[in-house]
Every structure is written in C-alpha cells, then in structure tokens.
C-alpha positions as a Markdown table, in Angstrom:
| # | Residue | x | y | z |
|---|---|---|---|---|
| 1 | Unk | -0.6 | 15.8 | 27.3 |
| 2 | Unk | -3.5 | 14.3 | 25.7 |
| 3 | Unk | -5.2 | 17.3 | 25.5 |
| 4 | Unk | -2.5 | 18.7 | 23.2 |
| 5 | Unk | -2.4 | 15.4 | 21.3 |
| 6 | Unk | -6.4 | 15.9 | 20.4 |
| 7 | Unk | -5.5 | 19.5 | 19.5 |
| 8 | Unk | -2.6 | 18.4 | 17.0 |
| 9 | Unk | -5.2 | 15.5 | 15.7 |
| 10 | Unk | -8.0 | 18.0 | 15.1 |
| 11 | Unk | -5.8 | 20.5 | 13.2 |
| 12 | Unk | -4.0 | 18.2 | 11.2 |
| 13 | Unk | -7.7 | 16.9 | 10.5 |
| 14 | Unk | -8.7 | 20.4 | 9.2 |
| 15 | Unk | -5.6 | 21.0 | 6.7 |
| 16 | Unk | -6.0 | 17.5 | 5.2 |
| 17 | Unk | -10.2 | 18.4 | 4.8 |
| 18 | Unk | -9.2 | 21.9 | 3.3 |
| 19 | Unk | -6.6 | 20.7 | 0.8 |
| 20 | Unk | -9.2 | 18.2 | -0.2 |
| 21 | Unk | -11.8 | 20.7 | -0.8 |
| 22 | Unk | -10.1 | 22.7 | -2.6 |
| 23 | Unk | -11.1 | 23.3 | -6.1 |
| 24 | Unk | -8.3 | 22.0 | -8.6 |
| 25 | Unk | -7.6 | 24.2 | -11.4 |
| 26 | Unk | -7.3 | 22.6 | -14.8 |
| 27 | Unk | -6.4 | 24.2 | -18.2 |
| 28 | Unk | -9.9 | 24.7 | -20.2 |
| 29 | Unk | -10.8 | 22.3 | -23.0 |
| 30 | Unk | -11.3 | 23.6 | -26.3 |
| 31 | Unk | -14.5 | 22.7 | -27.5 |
| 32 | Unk | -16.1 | 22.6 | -30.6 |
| 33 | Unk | -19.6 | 24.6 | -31.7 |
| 34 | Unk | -21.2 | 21.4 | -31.2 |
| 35 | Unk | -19.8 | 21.1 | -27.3 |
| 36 | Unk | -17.6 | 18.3 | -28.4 |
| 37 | Unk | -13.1 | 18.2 | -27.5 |
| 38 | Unk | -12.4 | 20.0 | -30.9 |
| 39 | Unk | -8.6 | 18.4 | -32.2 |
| 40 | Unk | -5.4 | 20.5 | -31.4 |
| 41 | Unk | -4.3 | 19.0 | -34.3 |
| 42 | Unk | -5.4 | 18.5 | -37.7 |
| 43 | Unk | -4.2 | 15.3 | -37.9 |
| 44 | Unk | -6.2 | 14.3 | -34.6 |
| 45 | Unk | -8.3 | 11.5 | -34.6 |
| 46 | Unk | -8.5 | 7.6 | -36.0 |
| 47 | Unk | -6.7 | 6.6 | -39.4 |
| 48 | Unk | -7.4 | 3.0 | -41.2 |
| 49 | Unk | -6.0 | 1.6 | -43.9 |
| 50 | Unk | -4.2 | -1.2 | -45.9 |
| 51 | Unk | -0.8 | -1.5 | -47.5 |
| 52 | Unk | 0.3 | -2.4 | -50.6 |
| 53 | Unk | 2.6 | -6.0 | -49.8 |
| 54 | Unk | 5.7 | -4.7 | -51.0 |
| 55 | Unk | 9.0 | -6.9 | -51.9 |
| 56 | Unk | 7.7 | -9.2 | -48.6 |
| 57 | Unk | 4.3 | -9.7 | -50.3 |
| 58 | Unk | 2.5 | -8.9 | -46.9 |
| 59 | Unk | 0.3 | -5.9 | -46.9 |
| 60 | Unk | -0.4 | -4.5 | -43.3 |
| 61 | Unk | -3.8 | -3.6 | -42.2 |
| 62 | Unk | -2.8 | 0.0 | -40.0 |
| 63 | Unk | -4.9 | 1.1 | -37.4 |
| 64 | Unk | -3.2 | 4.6 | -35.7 |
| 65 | Unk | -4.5 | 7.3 | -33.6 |
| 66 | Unk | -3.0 | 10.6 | -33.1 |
| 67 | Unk | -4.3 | 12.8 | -30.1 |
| 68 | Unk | -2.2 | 16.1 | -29.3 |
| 69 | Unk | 0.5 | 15.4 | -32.1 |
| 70 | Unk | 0.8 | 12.2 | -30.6 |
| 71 | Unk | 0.8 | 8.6 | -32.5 |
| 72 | Unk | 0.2 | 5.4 | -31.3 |
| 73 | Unk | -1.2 | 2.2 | -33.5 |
| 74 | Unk | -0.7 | -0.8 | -34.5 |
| 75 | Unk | -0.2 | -2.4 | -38.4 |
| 76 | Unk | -1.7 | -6.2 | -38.9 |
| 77 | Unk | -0.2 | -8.7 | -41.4 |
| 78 | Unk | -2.9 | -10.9 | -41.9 |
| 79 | Unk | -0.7 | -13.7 | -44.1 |
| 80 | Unk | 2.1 | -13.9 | -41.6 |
| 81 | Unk | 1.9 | -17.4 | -39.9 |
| 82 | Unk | 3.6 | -19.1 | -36.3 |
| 83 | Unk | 5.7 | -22.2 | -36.2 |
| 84 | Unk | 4.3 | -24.9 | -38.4 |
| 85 | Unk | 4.8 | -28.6 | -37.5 |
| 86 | Unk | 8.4 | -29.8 | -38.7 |
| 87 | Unk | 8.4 | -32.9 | -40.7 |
| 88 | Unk | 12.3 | -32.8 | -41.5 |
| 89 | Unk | 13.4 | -33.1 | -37.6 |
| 90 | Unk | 15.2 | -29.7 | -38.3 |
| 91 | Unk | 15.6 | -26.2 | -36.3 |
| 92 | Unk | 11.9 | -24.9 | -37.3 |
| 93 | Unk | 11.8 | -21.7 | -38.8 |
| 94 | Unk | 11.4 | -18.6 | -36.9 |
| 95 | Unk | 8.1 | -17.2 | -36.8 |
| 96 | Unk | 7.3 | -14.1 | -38.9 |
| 97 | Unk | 6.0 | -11.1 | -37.2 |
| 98 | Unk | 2.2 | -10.0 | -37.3 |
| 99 | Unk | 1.8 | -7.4 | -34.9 |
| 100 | Unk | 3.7 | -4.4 | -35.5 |
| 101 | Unk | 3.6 | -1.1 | -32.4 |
| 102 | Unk | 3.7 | 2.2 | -33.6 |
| 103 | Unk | 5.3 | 4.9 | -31.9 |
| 104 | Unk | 6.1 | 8.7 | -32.8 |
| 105 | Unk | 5.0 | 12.3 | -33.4 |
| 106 | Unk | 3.0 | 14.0 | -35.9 |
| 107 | Unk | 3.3 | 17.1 | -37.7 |
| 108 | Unk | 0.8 | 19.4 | -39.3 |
| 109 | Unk | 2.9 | 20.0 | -42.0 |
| 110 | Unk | 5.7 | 18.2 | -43.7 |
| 111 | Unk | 6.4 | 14.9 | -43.3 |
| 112 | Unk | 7.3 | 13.3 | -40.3 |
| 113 | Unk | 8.6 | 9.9 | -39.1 |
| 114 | Unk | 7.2 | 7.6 | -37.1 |
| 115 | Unk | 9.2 | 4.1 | -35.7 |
| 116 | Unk | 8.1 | 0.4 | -36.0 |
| 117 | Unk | 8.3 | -2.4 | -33.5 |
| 118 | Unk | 7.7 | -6.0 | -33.9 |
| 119 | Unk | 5.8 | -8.2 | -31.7 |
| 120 | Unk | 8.2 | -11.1 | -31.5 |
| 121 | Unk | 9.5 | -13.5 | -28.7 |
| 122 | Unk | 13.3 | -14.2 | -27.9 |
| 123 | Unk | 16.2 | -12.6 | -29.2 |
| 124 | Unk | 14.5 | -12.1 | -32.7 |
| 125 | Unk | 14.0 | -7.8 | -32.4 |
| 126 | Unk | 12.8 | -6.4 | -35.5 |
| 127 | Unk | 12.1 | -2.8 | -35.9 |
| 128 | Unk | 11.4 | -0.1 | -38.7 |
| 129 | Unk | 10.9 | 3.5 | -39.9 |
| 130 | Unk | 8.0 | 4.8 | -41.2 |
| 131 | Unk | 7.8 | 8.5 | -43.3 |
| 132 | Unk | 4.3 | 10.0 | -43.1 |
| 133 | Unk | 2.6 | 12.3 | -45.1 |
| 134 | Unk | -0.5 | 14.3 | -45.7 |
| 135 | Unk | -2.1 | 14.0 | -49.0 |
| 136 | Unk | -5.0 | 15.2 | -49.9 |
| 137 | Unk | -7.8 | 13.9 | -46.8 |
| 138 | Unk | -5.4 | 11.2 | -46.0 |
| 139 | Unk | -2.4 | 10.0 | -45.1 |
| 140 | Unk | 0.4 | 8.4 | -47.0 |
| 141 | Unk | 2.5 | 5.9 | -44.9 |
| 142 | Unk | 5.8 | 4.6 | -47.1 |
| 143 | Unk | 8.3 | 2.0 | -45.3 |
| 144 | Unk | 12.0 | 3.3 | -45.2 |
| 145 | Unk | 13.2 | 0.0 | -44.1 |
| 146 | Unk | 12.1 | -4.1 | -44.9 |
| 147 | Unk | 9.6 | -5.0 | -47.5 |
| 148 | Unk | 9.0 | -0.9 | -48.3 |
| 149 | Unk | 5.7 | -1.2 | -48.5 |
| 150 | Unk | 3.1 | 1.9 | -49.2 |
| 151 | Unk | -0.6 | 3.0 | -47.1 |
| 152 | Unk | -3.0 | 5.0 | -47.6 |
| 153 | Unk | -4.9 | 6.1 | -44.6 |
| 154 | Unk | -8.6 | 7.8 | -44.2 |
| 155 | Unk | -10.0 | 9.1 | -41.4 |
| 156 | Unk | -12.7 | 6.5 | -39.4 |
C-alpha cells in the first residue's frame, strides 16, 4: 500500500512539473520600427488638458488615457472647495465635487461618448456625459449634462 501511494505521489509530481514547464502561448505584440508596443489605436496614449468653466465657472483640469479603445481618467476642479466652518448654526452646505472618474470607449472615428462620475460621500451621486471628438491632433471634450463645459486635449 505504500508503495502504490509513492507511485501515485511521484506521478502526480510529474504532471504538475510538466504543466508548469510548459511554454504558454501569448498573442504577439505589435511593435513599432523602433522595438517599442506600437498603439492599436490612434487615439492610444495620454491626453491633458483644461476646460473652459462653463455656466458652473469651474474649469476641469482632464487627465485620460486610452489603451486598446479603452478610456480611463480623471477631470480636476481646482476651485471646488469642502465644508467650510458654519458661523449661522445652520445645515452646512454640501460639498462640491473635485474629482471626477472617467469611464468609456473610444472610437477612431466619429464621436463617441464617454460617462462621468463624481467623487462624493453619502447619498449625494452625481454623474455626467461627455461627447468626444477628434479634431485636428487633439481632442475635443464638450459636457452634455451640468455646467456644459468645453476641452481641448493634446497628446503628453
């Protein structure tokens, strides 16, 4: 009996080495001239910019990337502010949101929307629609909902 346990131990010792040596096959990376990942897309890579501040009178400072047609970024409002101290003994106002989340998928062509989330605590959810498009070397980012504010976006 133990000499068929040691066998059973030994083989199940070998197919766990072999399925660990064996060579995994991954789809090939397209490269560049140069050796580097060359984009899928040609709206790959980093995009920066600043907004105009719209009816709110808060630009956004946008900071996306977009890797395989997808996006992911963030947009900054560098004038919104937190609870400030309350002199009146009233409910405080809420804070205004600073930190927006990005979400979405590009296209090559057209334009193509992309959907805004705010970073805010308790029940105060705020989210948005953005309609992105390419013009010229850039990219044009127009609000569809809130303070409609306007971007322009440059690679880097």
């Amino acid at each position: 009996m133990k000499r068929l346990l040691a066998v059973v131990l030994l083989l199940a010792g070998a197919v766990t080495a072999n399925a660990q040596t064996r060579p995994a096959t991954a789809p090939p990376a397209a490269t560049s001239p140069d050796g580097t990942a060359a984009p899928v897309s040609p709206l790959d890579g980093q995009w920066r910019g600043r907004s105009d501040g719209g009816s709110c009178n808060a630009p956004l400072d946008f900071v996306l990337t977009i890797e395989n047609g997808f996006v992911d970024g963030s947009a900054y409002d560098t004038t919104a502010h937190g609870p400030v101290p309350n002199q009146r003994k009233g409910p405080p106002p809420a804070p205004t949101p600073s930190l927006w989340q990005i979400h979405g998928l590009a296209k090559s062509s057209g334009s193509f929307s992309l959907v805004t989330v705010a970073s805010v605590k308790a029940a105060d959810r705020r989210s948005g629609k953005l309609t992105v498009r390419s013009e010229g070397g850039g990219l044009v980012i127009s609000e569809t909902t809130g303070c409609r504010r306007t971007a322009r976006l440059a690679r880097g």
